[in-house]
Short mmCIF file of C-alpha atoms and ligand atoms in Angstrom, two decimals:
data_model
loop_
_atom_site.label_atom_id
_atom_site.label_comp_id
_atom_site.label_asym_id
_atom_site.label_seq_id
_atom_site.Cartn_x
_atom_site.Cartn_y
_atom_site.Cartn_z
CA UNK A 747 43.48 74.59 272.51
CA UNK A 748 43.38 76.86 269.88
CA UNK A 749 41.03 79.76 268.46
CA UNK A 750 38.66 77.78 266.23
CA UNK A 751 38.92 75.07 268.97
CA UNK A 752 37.71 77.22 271.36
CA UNK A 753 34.92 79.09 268.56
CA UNK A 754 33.42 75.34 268.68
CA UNK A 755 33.57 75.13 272.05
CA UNK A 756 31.03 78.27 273.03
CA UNK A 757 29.14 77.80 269.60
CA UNK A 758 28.25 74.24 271.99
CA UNK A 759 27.71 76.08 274.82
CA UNK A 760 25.13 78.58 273.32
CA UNK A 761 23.32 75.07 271.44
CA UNK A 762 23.06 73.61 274.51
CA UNK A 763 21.66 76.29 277.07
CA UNK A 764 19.46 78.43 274.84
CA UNK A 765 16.30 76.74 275.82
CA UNK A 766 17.00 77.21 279.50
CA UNK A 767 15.96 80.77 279.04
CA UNK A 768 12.62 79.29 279.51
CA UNK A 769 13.18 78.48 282.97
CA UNK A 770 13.88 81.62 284.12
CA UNK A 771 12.37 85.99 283.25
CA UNK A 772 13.29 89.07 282.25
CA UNK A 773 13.97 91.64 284.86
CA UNK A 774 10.74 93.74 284.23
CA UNK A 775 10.44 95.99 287.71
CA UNK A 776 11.95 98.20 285.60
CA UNK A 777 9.52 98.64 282.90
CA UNK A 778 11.97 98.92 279.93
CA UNK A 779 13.88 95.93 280.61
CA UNK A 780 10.68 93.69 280.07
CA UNK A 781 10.96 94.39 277.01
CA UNK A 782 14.24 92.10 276.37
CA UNK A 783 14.03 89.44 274.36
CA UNK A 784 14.25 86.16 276.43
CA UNK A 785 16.07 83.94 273.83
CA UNK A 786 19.07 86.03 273.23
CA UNK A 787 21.88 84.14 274.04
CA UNK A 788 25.51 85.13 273.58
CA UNK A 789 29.22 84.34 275.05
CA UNK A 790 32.53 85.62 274.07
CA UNK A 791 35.99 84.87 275.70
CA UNK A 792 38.93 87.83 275.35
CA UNK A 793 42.52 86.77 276.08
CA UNK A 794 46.11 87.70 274.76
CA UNK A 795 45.45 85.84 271.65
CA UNK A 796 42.25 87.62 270.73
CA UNK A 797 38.53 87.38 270.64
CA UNK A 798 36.26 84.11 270.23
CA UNK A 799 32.54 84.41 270.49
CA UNK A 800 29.54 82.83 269.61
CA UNK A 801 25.69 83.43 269.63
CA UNK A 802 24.10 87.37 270.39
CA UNK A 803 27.54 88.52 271.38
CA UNK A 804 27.13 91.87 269.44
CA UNK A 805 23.59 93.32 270.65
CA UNK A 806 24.19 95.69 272.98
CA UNK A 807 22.31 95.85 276.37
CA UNK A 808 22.55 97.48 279.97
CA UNK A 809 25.54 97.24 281.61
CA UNK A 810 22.91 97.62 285.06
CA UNK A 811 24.75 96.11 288.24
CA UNK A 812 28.09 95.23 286.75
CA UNK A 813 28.71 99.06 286.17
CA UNK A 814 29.41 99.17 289.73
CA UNK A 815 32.59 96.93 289.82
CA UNK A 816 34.22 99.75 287.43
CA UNK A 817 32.22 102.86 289.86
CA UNK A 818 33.95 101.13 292.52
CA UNK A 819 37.51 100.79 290.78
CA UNK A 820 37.35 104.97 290.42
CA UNK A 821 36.20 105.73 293.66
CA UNK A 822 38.77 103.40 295.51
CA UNK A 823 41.42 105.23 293.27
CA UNK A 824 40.53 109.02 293.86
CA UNK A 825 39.44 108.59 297.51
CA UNK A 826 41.81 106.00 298.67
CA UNK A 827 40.36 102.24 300.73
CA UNK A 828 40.18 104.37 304.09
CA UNK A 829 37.60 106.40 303.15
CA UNK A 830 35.76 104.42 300.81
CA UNK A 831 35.34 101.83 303.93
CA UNK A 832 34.43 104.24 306.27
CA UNK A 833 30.99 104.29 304.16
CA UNK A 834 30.48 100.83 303.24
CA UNK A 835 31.48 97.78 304.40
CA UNK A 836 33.00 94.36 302.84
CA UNK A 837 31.20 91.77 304.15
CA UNK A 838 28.34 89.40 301.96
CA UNK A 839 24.81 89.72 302.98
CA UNK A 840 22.88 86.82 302.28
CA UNK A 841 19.89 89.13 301.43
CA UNK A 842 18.68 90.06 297.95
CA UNK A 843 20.26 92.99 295.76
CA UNK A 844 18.15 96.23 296.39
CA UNK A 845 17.29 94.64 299.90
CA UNK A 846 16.60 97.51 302.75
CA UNK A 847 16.33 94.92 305.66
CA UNK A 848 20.19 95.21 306.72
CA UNK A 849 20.88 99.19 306.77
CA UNK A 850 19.62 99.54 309.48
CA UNK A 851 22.83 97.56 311.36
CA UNK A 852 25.04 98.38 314.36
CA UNK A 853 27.11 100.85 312.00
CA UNK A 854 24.50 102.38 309.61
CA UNK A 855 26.29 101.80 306.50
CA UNK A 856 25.66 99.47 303.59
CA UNK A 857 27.46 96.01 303.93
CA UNK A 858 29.21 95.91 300.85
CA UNK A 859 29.56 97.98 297.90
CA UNK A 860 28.18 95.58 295.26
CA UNK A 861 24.14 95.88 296.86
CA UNK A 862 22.06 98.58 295.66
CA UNK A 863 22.90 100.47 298.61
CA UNK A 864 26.72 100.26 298.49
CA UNK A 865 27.11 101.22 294.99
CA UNK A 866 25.02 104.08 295.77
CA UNK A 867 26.95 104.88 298.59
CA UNK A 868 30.13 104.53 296.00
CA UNK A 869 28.17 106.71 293.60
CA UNK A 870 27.62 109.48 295.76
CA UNK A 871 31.95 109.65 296.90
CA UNK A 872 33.01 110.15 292.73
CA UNK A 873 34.45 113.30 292.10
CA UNK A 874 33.83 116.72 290.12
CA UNK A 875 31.87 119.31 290.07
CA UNK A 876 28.87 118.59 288.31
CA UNK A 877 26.62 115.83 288.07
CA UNK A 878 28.11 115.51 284.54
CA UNK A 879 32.00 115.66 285.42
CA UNK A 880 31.74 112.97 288.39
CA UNK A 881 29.59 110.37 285.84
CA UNK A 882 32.32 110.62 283.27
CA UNK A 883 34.83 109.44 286.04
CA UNK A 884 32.61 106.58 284.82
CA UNK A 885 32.85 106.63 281.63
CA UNK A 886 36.42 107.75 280.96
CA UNK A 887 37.72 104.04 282.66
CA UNK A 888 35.18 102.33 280.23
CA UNK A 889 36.42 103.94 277.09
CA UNK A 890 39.76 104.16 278.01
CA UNK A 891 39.36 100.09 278.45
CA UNK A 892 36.89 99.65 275.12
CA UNK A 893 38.50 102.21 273.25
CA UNK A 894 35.27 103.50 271.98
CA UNK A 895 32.82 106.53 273.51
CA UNK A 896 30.64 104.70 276.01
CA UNK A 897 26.44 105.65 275.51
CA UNK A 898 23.59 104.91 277.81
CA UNK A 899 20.31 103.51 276.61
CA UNK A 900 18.22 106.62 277.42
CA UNK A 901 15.18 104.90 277.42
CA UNK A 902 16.14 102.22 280.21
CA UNK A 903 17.53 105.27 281.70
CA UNK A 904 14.25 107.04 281.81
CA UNK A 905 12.29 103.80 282.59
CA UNK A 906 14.38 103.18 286.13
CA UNK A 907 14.44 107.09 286.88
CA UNK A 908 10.38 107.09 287.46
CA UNK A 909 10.39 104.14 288.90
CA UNK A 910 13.17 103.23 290.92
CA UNK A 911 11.46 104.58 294.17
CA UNK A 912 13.50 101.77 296.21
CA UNK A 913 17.16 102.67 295.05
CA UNK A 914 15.50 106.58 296.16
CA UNK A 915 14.45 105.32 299.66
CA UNK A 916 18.38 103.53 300.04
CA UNK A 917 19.74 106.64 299.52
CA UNK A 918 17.85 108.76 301.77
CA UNK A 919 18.60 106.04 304.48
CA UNK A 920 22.16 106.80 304.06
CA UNK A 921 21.73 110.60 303.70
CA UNK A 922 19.90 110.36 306.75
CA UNK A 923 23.13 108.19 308.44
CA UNK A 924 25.81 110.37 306.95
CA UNK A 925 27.19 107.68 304.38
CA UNK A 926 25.83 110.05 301.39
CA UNK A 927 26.68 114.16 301.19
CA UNK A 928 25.59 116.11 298.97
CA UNK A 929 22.33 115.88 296.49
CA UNK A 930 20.52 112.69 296.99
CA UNK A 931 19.01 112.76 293.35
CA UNK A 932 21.80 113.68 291.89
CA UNK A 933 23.62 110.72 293.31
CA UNK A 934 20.43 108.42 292.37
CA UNK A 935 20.96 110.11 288.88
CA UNK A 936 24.34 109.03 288.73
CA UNK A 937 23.46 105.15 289.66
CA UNK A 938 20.85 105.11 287.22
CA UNK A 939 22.97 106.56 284.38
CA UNK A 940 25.91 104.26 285.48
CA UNK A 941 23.18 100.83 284.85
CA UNK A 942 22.31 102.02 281.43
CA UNK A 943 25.66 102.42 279.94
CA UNK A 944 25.65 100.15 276.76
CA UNK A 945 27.63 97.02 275.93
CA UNK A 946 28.16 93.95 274.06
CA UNK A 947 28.74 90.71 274.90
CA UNK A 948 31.82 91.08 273.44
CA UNK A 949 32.63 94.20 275.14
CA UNK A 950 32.18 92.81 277.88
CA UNK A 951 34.57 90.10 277.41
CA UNK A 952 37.41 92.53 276.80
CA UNK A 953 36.25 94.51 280.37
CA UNK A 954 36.99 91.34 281.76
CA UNK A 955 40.28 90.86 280.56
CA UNK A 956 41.41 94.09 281.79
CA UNK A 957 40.29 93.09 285.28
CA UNK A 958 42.06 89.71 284.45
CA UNK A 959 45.32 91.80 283.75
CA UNK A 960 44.64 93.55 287.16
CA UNK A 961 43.94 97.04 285.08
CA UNK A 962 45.94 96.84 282.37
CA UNK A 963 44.69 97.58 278.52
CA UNK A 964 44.84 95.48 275.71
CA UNK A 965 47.37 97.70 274.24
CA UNK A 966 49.44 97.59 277.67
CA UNK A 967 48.51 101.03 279.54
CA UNK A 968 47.60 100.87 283.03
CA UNK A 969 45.33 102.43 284.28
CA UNK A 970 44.83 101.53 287.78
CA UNK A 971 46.65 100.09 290.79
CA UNK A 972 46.98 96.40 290.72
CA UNK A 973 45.67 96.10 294.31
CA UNK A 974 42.59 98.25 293.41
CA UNK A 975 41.63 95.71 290.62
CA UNK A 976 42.10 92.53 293.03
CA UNK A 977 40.31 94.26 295.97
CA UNK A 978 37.18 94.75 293.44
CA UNK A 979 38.02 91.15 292.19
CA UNK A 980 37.82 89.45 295.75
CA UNK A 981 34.01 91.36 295.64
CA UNK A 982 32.99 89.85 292.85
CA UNK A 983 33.62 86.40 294.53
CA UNK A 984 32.08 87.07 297.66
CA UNK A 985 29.28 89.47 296.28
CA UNK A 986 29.24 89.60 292.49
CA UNK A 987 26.50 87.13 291.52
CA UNK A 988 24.05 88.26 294.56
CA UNK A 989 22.88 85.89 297.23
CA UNK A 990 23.55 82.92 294.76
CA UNK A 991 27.75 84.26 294.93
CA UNK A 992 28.26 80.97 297.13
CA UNK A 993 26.91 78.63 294.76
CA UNK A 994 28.51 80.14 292.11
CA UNK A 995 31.68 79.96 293.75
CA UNK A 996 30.95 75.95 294.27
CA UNK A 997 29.78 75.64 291.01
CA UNK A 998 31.91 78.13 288.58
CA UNK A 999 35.04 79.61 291.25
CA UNK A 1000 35.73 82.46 289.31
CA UNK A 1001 35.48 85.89 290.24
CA UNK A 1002 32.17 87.64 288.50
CA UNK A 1003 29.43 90.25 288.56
CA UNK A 1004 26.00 89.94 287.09
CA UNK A 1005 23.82 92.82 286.23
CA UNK A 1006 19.77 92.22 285.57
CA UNK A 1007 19.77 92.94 282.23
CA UNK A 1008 21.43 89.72 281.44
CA UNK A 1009 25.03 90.33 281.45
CA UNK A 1010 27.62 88.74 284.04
CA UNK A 1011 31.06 89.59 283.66
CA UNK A 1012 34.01 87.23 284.61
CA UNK A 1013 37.17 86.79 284.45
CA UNK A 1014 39.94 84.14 285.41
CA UNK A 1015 42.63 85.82 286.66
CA UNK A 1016 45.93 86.26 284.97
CA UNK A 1017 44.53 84.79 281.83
CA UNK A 1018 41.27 86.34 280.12
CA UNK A 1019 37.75 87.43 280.13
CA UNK A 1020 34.25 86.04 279.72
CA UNK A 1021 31.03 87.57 278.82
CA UNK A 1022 28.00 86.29 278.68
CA UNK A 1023 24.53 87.46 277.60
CA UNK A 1024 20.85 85.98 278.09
CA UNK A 1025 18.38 88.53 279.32
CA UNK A 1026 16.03 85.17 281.26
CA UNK A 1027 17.16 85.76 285.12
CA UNK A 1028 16.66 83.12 287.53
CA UNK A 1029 14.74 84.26 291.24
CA UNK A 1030 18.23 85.71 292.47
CA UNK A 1031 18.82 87.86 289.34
CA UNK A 1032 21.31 86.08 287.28
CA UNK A 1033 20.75 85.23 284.03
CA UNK A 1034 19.82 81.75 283.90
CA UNK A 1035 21.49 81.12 280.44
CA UNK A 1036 24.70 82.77 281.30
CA UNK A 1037 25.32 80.61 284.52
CA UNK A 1038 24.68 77.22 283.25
CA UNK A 1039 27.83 78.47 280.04
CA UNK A 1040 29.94 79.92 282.88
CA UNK A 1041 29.34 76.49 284.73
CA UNK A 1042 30.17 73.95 281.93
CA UNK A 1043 33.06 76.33 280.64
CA UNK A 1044 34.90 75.97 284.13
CA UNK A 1045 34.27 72.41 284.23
CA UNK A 1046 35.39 71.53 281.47
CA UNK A 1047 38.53 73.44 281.19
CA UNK A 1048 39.10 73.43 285.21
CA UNK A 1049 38.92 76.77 285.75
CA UNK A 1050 37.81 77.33 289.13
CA UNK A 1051 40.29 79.48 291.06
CA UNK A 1052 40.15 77.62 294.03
N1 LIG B 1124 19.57 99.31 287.98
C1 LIG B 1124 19.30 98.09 288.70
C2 LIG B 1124 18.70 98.38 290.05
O1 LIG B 1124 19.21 99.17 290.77
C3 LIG B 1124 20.54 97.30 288.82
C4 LIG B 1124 20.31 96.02 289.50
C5 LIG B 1124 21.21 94.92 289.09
O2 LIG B 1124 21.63 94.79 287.95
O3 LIG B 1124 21.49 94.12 289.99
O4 LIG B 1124 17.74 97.82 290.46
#
């Protein structure tokens, strides 16, 4: 298949799955988020041969939950997999994203590191000195892998500061238990800058592929340890689309993260990277939109990985 093959493809899929949006919301526990707009719908695919995209694939939005696949990458490369597990586990929980119910298990720590309470845990082990220096750990990957300085949407950042008094009361569990040192607000600063860092669609498509290449750039530089990349990868399948990551791995099979602002991230190995956009989020968080595209893509082109 080539490029304008493939253009006519997703310009299909975005026809045919707009209207789901109305089957589904936009996140609005944090207050900014409600403001989305619902219909937005947007998917772009990034492999060797370039770019293809169709629909809202250059509006930019919250990068939210999927920022802590890349939080994750850094952390597993500064502080090495023995420490990193120590703090948080790698097993699925069946319970929802910012859920508080399992922390309190036989070992005290989170259960993995793509919950609420994982990637804080994972926030609080980056590195530096400041607040400032260990979020643009952060950011450095992400523009070393868009080639462009990375922003965050101050107001969503703002919006989920006052009022993200649940991601607060996960991270004083795990002060309390020893998973977090240091400054508890500072970490909880850190998560909440990390989920309004700004992307495309697009963008988003080309973070893929570099987790498709196993952390290797577009332009051939990389930056991280092949085994990092696939240890993050294997999380994405078991706990990258929240308690739905089962279905999804019936229904789609490839490995990808989801953030509630609309976005999900994935990527078929070896080969490229998907984006998709559609702020509507079904009751588990995923963008209602976004799945059904994902779905039809991998049927039709048999792309499950298993
Ligand atoms: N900032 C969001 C929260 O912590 C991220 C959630 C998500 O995208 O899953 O609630």
């Amino acid at each position: 298949m080539n490029q304008a093959q493939l253009q006519q493809v997703l310009e299909g899929l975005v026809a045919d799955h707009r209207s789901a949006h109305h089957l589904g919301q936009v996140a609005d526990y944090i207050p900014e988020l409600g403001k989305g707009d619902p219909s937005l719908a947007g998917i772009a695919v990034w492999s060797p041969e370039g770019l293809v995209s169709a629909g809202d694939c250059r509006i930019p939005f919250t990068l939210q939950s999927i920022s802590k696949i890349f939080t994750l990458m850094v952390v597993l490369r500064d502080r090495g997999e023995e420490e990193v597990f120590s703090r948080v586990g790698s097993e699925p929980t069946g319970d929802p994203f910012n859920s508080i119910v399992k922390l309190e298990t036989a070992e005290r720590r989170p259960l993995n590191p793509m919950i609420n309470a994982g990637a804080i845990a994972v926030c609080g082990m980056l590195e530096g000195k400041t607040l400032e220096e260990r979020f643009a750990r952060v950011t450095d990957l992400l523009e070393e892998v868009l080639g462009r300085p990375v922003s965050i949407d101050e107001n969503v950042y703002r919006s989920e500061k006052e009022t993200g008094h649940r991601n607060r009361a996960l991270a004083y569990f795990l002060k309390d238990t020893g998973v977090l040192d240091g400054d508890v607000e500072e970490v909880v600063d850190i998560y909440f800058r990390q989920c309004s860092i700004l992307v495309t669609c697009e963008e988003l498509a080309r973070l893929g592929l570099f987790v498709a290449n196993k952390g290797v750039t577009l332009d051939g530089r990389r930056l991280l340890p092949r085994r990092i990349v696939r240890l993050v990868s294997t999380f994405m399948v078991t706990c990258g689309m929240y308690n739905a990551s089962g279905e999804f791995a019936i229904n789609v099979g490839i490995p990808a993260k989801s953030g509630v602002a609309g976005g999900i991230l994935a990527v078929v190995p070896e080969r490229f990277g998907i984006g998709t956009f559609g702020p509507a989020l079904d009751r588990k968080g995923n963008s209602i939109v976004g799945v059904r595209m994902l779905r039809d893509l991998s049927r039709q082109f048999e792309l499950s990985i298993f």
